[in-house]
Amino acid sequence: MTAVLVIEDDDRIRLALLLALEEEGYSASGAATAEEGLRRQREEPADHVLVDLMLPGLDGFECIRRLRRDDDVPIVVVSARDDTHDIVAALEAGADDYVVKPVAIKELSARLRALRRRGRVLTDAVPAQVFGDLEISAEAGEVRRAGRPVAVTRTEFRLLCELAEHAGRVLSRQQLLRRVWGYETGDERLVDVHVGRLRQKIEPDPANPRHLVTLRGLGYKLQR
Amino acid sequence: MTAVLVIEDDDRIRLALLLALEEEGYSASGAATAEEGLRRQREEPADHVLVDLMLPGLDGFECIRRLRRDDDVPIVVVSARDDTHDIVAALEAGADDYVVKPVAIKELSARLRALRRRGRVLTDAVPAQVFGDLEISAEAGEVRRAGRPVAVTRTEFRLLCELAEHAGRVLSRQQLLRRVWGYETGDERLVDVHVGRLRQKIEPDPANPRHLVTLRGLGYKLQR
DNA sequence: CGGCTTTTGTCATGGAACTGTCATACAACC
DNA sequence: GGTTGTATGACAGTTCCATGACAAAAGCCG
C-alpha cells in the first residue's frame, strides 16, 4: 500500500487529512513538527510527504530542504497561504507540488497519483485492466489470456482498449469508428471485421464470445 | 534553451503567456487549437506543454490524452476553472500539474522547474539488471550474456539501458530517439538499425528475439 | 598529422504483417 | 419465408520492419 506522511501542526487538520487519505486507500501517518516528521521519514520512509509551511520550530521550507537532501520522495506542500512568493520558495526548496487549504481530498489524491506516475520508473508496476482471464496492459502494449501473451495488432489493441474503457456499456459501430479510427463516417462493416479478428485471438470459443459480445442492432460491449 | 508550447485559444492570454515565458528565459511557441498544438508537438516537441481546458474543437482533456499517448512531456493545465472535478479529470487524463488563471508567471516558472527536476531523477543511473541470461551492469558499463561479456558500443549500451530501465514497457521510436540520442526529432529507422545490431549481439537467435522484442506500430520493449 | 579501425547514421530493398473491401454464408427477428 | 443484421474467408493495397551495403564521423596509434 502506498504510504503517506503528513507533517502538520494543527491537530484537527492533520487528523482530517489522515482520515481522508486512509479513506482513499493510503496508509497515512502524521507528525506535528518538522523534526518529528524528518525522524519518521528517516526511520520508516513513506512514498509521499505532505508538509505544511507554518510549523513551530523548524519551518516548512527548511523541512523540505532537509527531506530532499537525503531522499527524493515526492513532496507536496499543503498550505493555507496562497501567495506566489511562498509557492515559488517552496518549489525552489525542493517541493514537487503546492496546494492551498482547504483542499479537496480527491484533488490531493489525483495530484499524488500524477506524481507517482511521473516517478513510475522507481516503482515499475505495470497496471493492467482485468476481465476474467483477460488482461489488458497499455503500458506493456500487450494482451494476455489466461496469463499467456496474445499478439494483437495496433488497431485491435485500440479497439479493445476503447471497449475496455467503457466496460459493460454498449458502444455503437459509429462510436467505435469515431474513437478508434477517427472516422467521422465510414463503413460499419469494418468494425465487424476487426471485432471478429479480435475474437479469434482473445475468446476461447470465438463463435460464442463471452467477453466481447454483440448487441444486435446496437453495437458491441466488453463484459467482465 | 527550454522550449514551452502553449495551447490556448484566447489570443490575448496566449500572447501574454508567451511573452512572460520568454521573459523568464524560455523559448515559447503557441497554438490556438488542440489540433494545431498536437501537430506542433509531433513535429517539433517542446520540453513542456501548457494547455487550456476549454478549447474549440478537440477539448483540453482529449488533447492531454493524445499528447500523453506518444510522449511523456510534462503537461501543465492552465485553466480558468477552479473545480475539483476538472482538476481530477485533467490529472487523470495525464496532466502533471494544474494551475488556475490568472497565474503568476513566477509560480508557473517554479512549477515547470519542479517538474523538470522530478523528470531528471528518473534518468539517473540504475544498478545491474538481469533479464534471463542477460545481465546489464550500468555501473561497470558492461553487458554479459550467459556469463560471458559481450562487446557493445556506447550507443547500443545506452539504448539497452534505456530499455532496461523501462523493462516490460513499450518505448516508441520517438521516445528512444529523444532519450538515447537526445534528438527531438529524427529518422525513426535509426532506432531499427541499432536495435538490429544489438540483437545480433545479445540474442541467441536474433531473428526470433526473446528479450528485445518489436511491438509493431508501437515500438520496442525489453522483457524478462 | 595521416592512415587505419571502429562506430554511427542513411538509404534501398525485400518481405512480412496489417488493413479495409467485398462477397457469401449464417443467424435473428418479424 | 422474407428481411435485416452479423460473421467470416479471401484478396489486394498498404504500411511497417529487418537487414545488408555504404559513406561519413569519430577514435586510435604510430
JSON list of N, CA and C (backbone and C1' of nucleotides) in Angstrom, two decimals, chain A residues 153-156 181 183 187 190 193-194 197 216, chain C residues 17-24 26-29:
[
{"chain": "A", "resi": 153, "resn": "THR", "atom": "N", "xyz": [-2.94, -6.78, -33.09]},
{"chain": "A", "resi": 153, "resn": "THR", "atom": "CA", "xyz": [-2.41, -5.67, -33.89]},
{"chain": "A", "resi": 153, "resn": "THR", "atom": "C", "xyz": [-2.78, -4.36, -33.23]},
{"chain": "A", "resi": 154, "resn": "ARG", "atom": "N", "xyz": [-2.23, -3.30, -33.79]},
{"chain": "A", "resi": 154, "resn": "ARG", "atom": "CA", "xyz": [-2.45, -2.00, -33.18]},
{"chain": "A", "resi": 154, "resn": "ARG", "atom": "C", "xyz": [-3.93, -1.61, -33.19]},
{"chain": "A", "resi": 155, "resn": "THR", "atom": "N", "xyz": [-4.57, -1.82, -34.32]},
{"chain": "A", "resi": 155, "resn": "THR", "atom": "CA", "xyz": [-5.98, -1.49, -34.43]},
{"chain": "A", "resi": 155, "resn": "THR", "atom": "C", "xyz": [-6.81, -2.32, -33.46]},
{"chain": "A", "resi": 156, "resn": "GLU", "atom": "N", "xyz": [-6.51, -3.59, -33.40]},
{"chain": "A", "resi": 156, "resn": "GLU", "atom": "CA", "xyz": [-7.23, -4.45, -32.47]},
{"chain": "A", "resi": 156, "resn": "GLU", "atom": "C", "xyz": [-7.01, -4.00, -31.03]},
{"chain": "A", "resi": 181, "resn": "TRP", "atom": "N", "xyz": [-10.92, 4.77, -35.03]},
{"chain": "A", "resi": 181, "resn": "TRP", "atom": "CA", "xyz": [-10.35, 5.06, -36.33]},
{"chain": "A", "resi": 181, "resn": "TRP", "atom": "C", "xyz": [-10.26, 6.56, -36.60]},
{"chain": "A", "resi": 183, "resn": "TYR", "atom": "N", "xyz": [-12.65, 8.12, -37.83]},
{"chain": "A", "resi": 183, "resn": "TYR", "atom": "CA", "xyz": [-13.53, 8.39, -38.97]},
{"chain": "A", "resi": 183, "resn": "TYR", "atom": "C", "xyz": [-14.79, 9.06, -38.47]},
{"chain": "A", "resi": 187, "resn": "ASP", "atom": "N", "xyz": [-17.75, 2.86, -43.33]},
{"chain": "A", "resi": 187, "resn": "ASP", "atom": "CA", "xyz": [-18.45, 1.58, -43.43]},
{"chain": "A", "resi": 187, "resn": "ASP", "atom": "C", "xyz": [-18.42, 0.86, -42.10]},
{"chain": "A", "resi": 190, "resn": "LEU", "atom": "N", "xyz": [-16.56, -2.51, -41.24]},
{"chain": "A", "resi": 190, "resn": "LEU", "atom": "CA", "xyz": [-15.17, -2.51, -40.83]},
{"chain": "A", "resi": 190, "resn": "LEU", "atom": "C", "xyz": [-15.01, -2.93, -39.37]},
{"chain": "A", "resi": 193, "resn": "VAL", "atom": "N", "xyz": [-15.46, -6.68, -38.85]},
{"chain": "A", "resi": 193, "resn": "VAL", "atom": "CA", "xyz": [-14.30, -7.46, -39.25]},
{"chain": "A", "resi": 193, "resn": "VAL", "atom": "C", "xyz": [-13.25, -7.48, -38.14]},
{"chain": "A", "resi": 194, "resn": "HIS", "atom": "N", "xyz": [-12.98, -6.32, -37.59]},
{"chain": "A", "resi": 194, "resn": "HIS", "atom": "CA", "xyz": [-11.96, -6.26, -36.56]},
{"chain": "A", "resi": 194, "resn": "HIS", "atom": "C", "xyz": [-12.40, -6.91, -35.26]},
{"chain": "A", "resi": 197, "resn": "ARG", "atom": "N", "xyz": [-11.81, -10.52, -35.80]},
{"chain": "A", "resi": 197, "resn": "ARG", "atom": "CA", "xyz": [-10.40, -10.91, -35.69]},
{"chain": "A", "resi": 197, "resn": "ARG", "atom": "C", "xyz": [-9.95, -10.92, -34.24]},
{"chain": "A", "resi": 216, "resn": "ARG", "atom": "N", "xyz": [-27.22, -7.01, -30.92]},
{"chain": "A", "resi": 216, "resn": "ARG", "atom": "CA", "xyz": [-27.83, -6.85, -32.24]},
{"chain": "A", "resi": 216, "resn": "ARG", "atom": "C", "xyz": [-28.54, -5.50, -32.37]},
{"chain": "C", "resi": 17, "resn": "DA", "atom": "P", "xyz": [4.77, -12.59, -40.45]},
{"chain": "C", "resi": 17, "resn": "DA", "atom": "O5'", "xyz": [3.93, -11.27, -40.19]},
{"chain": "C", "resi": 17, "resn": "DA", "atom": "C5'", "xyz": [4.59, -10.16, -39.61]},
{"chain": "C", "resi": 17, "resn": "DA", "atom": "C4'", "xyz": [3.65, -8.99, -39.62]},
{"chain": "C", "resi": 17, "resn": "DA", "atom": "C3'", "xyz": [2.22, -9.34, -39.17]},
{"chain": "C", "resi": 17, "resn": "DA", "atom": "O3'", "xyz": [1.84, -8.36, -38.22]},
{"chain": "C", "resi": 17, "resn": "DA", "atom": "C1'", "xyz": [2.17, -8.25, -41.27]},
{"chain": "C", "resi": 18, "resn": "DC", "atom": "P", "xyz": [0.46, -8.43, -37.51]},
{"chain": "C", "resi": 18, "resn": "DC", "atom": "O5'", "xyz": [-0.36, -7.32, -38.30]},
{"chain": "C", "resi": 18, "resn": "DC", "atom": "C5'", "xyz": [0.17, -6.01, -38.35]},
{"chain": "C", "resi": 18, "resn": "DC", "atom": "C4'", "xyz": [-0.67, -5.16, -39.25]},
{"chain": "C", "resi": 18, "resn": "DC", "atom": "C3'", "xyz": [-2.16, -5.16, -38.93]},
{"chain": "C", "resi": 18, "resn": "DC", "atom": "O3'", "xyz": [-2.55, -3.84, -38.63]},
{"chain": "C", "resi": 18, "resn": "DC", "atom": "C1'", "xyz": [-1.78, -5.43, -41.25]},
{"chain": "C", "resi": 19, "resn": "DT", "atom": "P", "xyz": [-4.05, -3.52, -38.25]},
{"chain": "C", "resi": 19, "resn": "DT", "atom": "O5'", "xyz": [-4.64, -3.07, -39.64]},
{"chain": "C", "resi": 19, "resn": "DT", "atom": "C5'", "xyz": [-4.07, -1.96, -40.30]},
{"chain": "C", "resi": 19, "resn": "DT", "atom": "C4'", "xyz": [-4.87, -1.64, -41.55]},
{"chain": "C", "resi": 19, "resn": "DT", "atom": "C3'", "xyz": [-6.37, -1.56, -41.31]},
{"chain": "C", "resi": 19, "resn": "DT", "atom": "O3'", "xyz": [-6.80, -0.27, -41.74]},
{"chain": "C", "resi": 19, "resn": "DT", "atom": "C1'", "xyz": [-5.86, -3.00, -43.15]},
{"chain": "C", "resi": 20, "resn": "DG", "atom": "P", "xyz": [-8.24, 0.25, -41.34]},
{"chain": "C", "resi": 20, "resn": "DG", "atom": "O5'", "xyz": [-9.06, -0.02, -42.68]},
{"chain": "C", "resi": 20, "resn": "DG", "atom": "C5'", "xyz": [-8.61, 0.57, -43.89]},
{"chain": "C", "resi": 20, "resn": "DG", "atom": "C4'", "xyz": [-9.30, -0.08, -45.07]},
{"chain": "C", "resi": 20, "resn": "DG", "atom": "C3'", "xyz": [-10.84, -0.10, -44.98]},
{"chain": "C", "resi": 20, "resn": "DG", "atom": "O3'", "xyz": [-11.34, 0.41, -46.20]},
{"chain": "C", "resi": 20, "resn": "DG", "atom": "C1'", "xyz": [-10.01, -2.26, -45.47]},
{"chain": "C", "resi": 21, "resn": "DT", "atom": "P", "xyz": [-12.88, 0.60, -46.45]},
{"chain": "C", "resi": 21, "resn": "DT", "atom": "O5'", "xyz": [-13.21, -0.52, -47.55]},
{"chain": "C", "resi": 21, "resn": "DT", "atom": "C5'", "xyz": [-12.40, -0.59, -48.71]},
{"chain": "C", "resi": 21, "resn": "DT", "atom": "C4'", "xyz": [-12.81, -1.79, -49.55]},
{"chain": "C", "resi": 21, "resn": "DT", "atom": "C3'", "xyz": [-14.32, -1.97, -49.68]},
{"chain": "C", "resi": 21, "resn": "DT", "atom": "O3'", "xyz": [-14.63, -2.06, -51.06]},
{"chain": "C", "resi": 21, "resn": "DT", "atom": "C1'", "xyz": [-13.28, -4.01, -49.03]},
{"chain": "C", "resi": 22, "resn": "DC", "atom": "P", "xyz": [-16.15, -2.01, -51.57]},
{"chain": "C", "resi": 22, "resn": "DC", "atom": "O5'", "xyz": [-16.43, -3.55, -51.88]},
{"chain": "C", "resi": 22, "resn": "DC", "atom": "C5'", "xyz": [-15.45, -4.29, -52.59]},
{"chain": "C", "resi": 22, "resn": "DC", "atom": "C4'", "xyz": [-15.75, -5.77, -52.45]},
{"chain": "C", "resi": 22, "resn": "DC", "atom": "C3'", "xyz": [-17.24, -6.14, -52.53]},
{"chain": "C", "resi": 22, "resn": "DC", "atom": "O3'", "xyz": [-17.45, -6.91, -53.71]},
{"chain": "C", "resi": 22, "resn": "DC", "atom": "C1'", "xyz": [-16.10, -7.33, -50.80]},
{"chain": "C", "resi": 23, "resn": "DA", "atom": "P", "xyz": [-18.93, -7.28, -54.18]},
{"chain": "C", "resi": 23, "resn": "DA", "atom": "O5'", "xyz": [-18.96, -8.84, -53.85]},
{"chain": "C", "resi": 23, "resn": "DA", "atom": "C5'", "xyz": [-17.81, -9.63, -54.11]},
{"chain": "C", "resi": 23, "resn": "DA", "atom": "C4'", "xyz": [-18.03, -11.02, -53.54]},
{"chain": "C", "resi": 23, "resn": "DA", "atom": "C3'", "xyz": [-19.47, -11.52, -53.67]},
{"chain": "C", "resi": 23, "resn": "DA", "atom": "O3'", "xyz": [-19.45, -12.88, -54.07]},
{"chain": "C", "resi": 23, "resn": "DA", "atom": "C1'", "xyz": [-18.85, -11.47, -51.38]},
{"chain": "C", "resi": 24, "resn": "DT", "atom": "P", "xyz": [-20.89, -13.63, -54.35]},
{"chain": "C", "resi": 24, "resn": "DT", "atom": "O5'", "xyz": [-20.99, -14.58, -53.08]},
{"chain": "C", "resi": 24, "resn": "DT", "atom": "C5'", "xyz": [-19.83, -15.28, -52.63]},
{"chain": "C", "resi": 24, "resn": "DT", "atom": "C4'", "xyz": [-20.09, -15.83, -51.26]},
{"chain": "C", "resi": 24, "resn": "DT", "atom": "C3'", "xyz": [-21.48, -16.49, -51.10]},
{"chain": "C", "resi": 24, "resn": "DT", "atom": "O3'", "xyz": [-21.30, -17.81, -50.63]},
{"chain": "C", "resi": 24, "resn": "DT", "atom": "C1'", "xyz": [-21.01, -15.02, -49.31]},
{"chain": "C", "resi": 26, "resn": "DC", "atom": "P", "xyz": [-23.61, -21.60, -44.43]},
{"chain": "C", "resi": 26, "resn": "DC", "atom": "O5'", "xyz": [-24.08, -20.80, -43.14]},
{"chain": "C", "resi": 26, "resn": "DC", "atom": "C5'", "xyz": [-23.10, -20.29, -42.25]},
{"chain": "C", "resi": 26, "resn": "DC", "atom": "C4'", "xyz": [-23.76, -19.28, -41.35]},
{"chain": "C", "resi": 26, "resn": "DC", "atom": "C3'", "xyz": [-25.02, -19.80, -40.65]},
{"chain": "C", "resi": 26, "resn": "DC", "atom": "O3'", "xyz": [-24.76, -19.84, -39.27]},
{"chain": "C", "resi": 26, "resn": "DC", "atom": "C1'", "xyz": [-25.30, -17.59, -41.44]},
{"chain": "C", "resi": 27, "resn": "DA", "atom": "P", "xyz": [-25.83, -20.51, -38.27]},
{"chain": "C", "resi": 27, "resn": "DA", "atom": "O5'", "xyz": [-26.51, -19.23, -37.63]},
{"chain": "C", "resi": 27, "resn": "DA", "atom": "C5'", "xyz": [-25.70, -18.29, -36.93]},
{"chain": "C", "resi": 27, "resn": "DA", "atom": "C4'", "xyz": [-26.57, -17.14, -36.50]},
{"chain": "C", "resi": 27, "resn": "DA", "atom": "C3'", "xyz": [-27.83, -17.56, -35.74]},
{"chain": "C", "resi": 27, "resn": "DA", "atom": "O3'", "xyz": [-27.85, -16.84, -34.53]},
{"chain": "C", "resi": 27, "resn": "DA", "atom": "C1'", "xyz": [-28.37, -16.09, -37.55]},
{"chain": "C", "resi": 28, "resn": "DA", "atom": "P", "xyz": [-28.97, -17.07, -33.48]},
{"chain": "C", "resi": 28, "resn": "DA", "atom": "O5'", "xyz": [-29.87, -15.80, -33.77]},
{"chain": "C", "resi": 28, "resn": "DA", "atom": "C5'", "xyz": [-29.31, -14.52, -33.53]},
{"chain": "C", "resi": 28, "resn": "DA", "atom": "C4'", "xyz": [-30.32, -13.46, -33.90]},
{"chain": "C", "resi": 28, "resn": "DA", "atom": "C3'", "xyz": [-31.65, -13.59, -33.17]},
{"chain": "C", "resi": 28, "resn": "DA", "atom": "O3'", "xyz": [-31.96, -12.31, -32.65]},
{"chain": "C", "resi": 28, "resn": "DA", "atom": "C1'", "xyz": [-32.02, -13.45, -35.51]},
{"chain": "C", "resi": 29, "resn": "DC", "atom": "P", "xyz": [-33.10, -12.16, -31.56]},
{"chain": "C", "resi": 29, "resn": "DC", "atom": "O5'", "xyz": [-34.28, -11.54, -32.43]},
{"chain": "C", "resi": 29, "resn": "DC", "atom": "C5'", "xyz": [-34.08, -10.27, -33.07]},
{"chain": "C", "resi": 29, "resn": "DC", "atom": "C4'", "xyz": [-35.13, -10.10, -34.14]},
{"chain": "C", "resi": 29, "resn": "DC", "atom": "C3'", "xyz": [-36.55, -10.23, -33.67]},
{"chain": "C", "resi": 29, "resn": "DC", "atom": "O3'", "xyz": [-37.14, -8.94, -33.64]},
{"chain": "C", "resi": 29, "resn": "DC", "atom": "C1'", "xyz": [-36.21, -11.24, -35.81]}
]
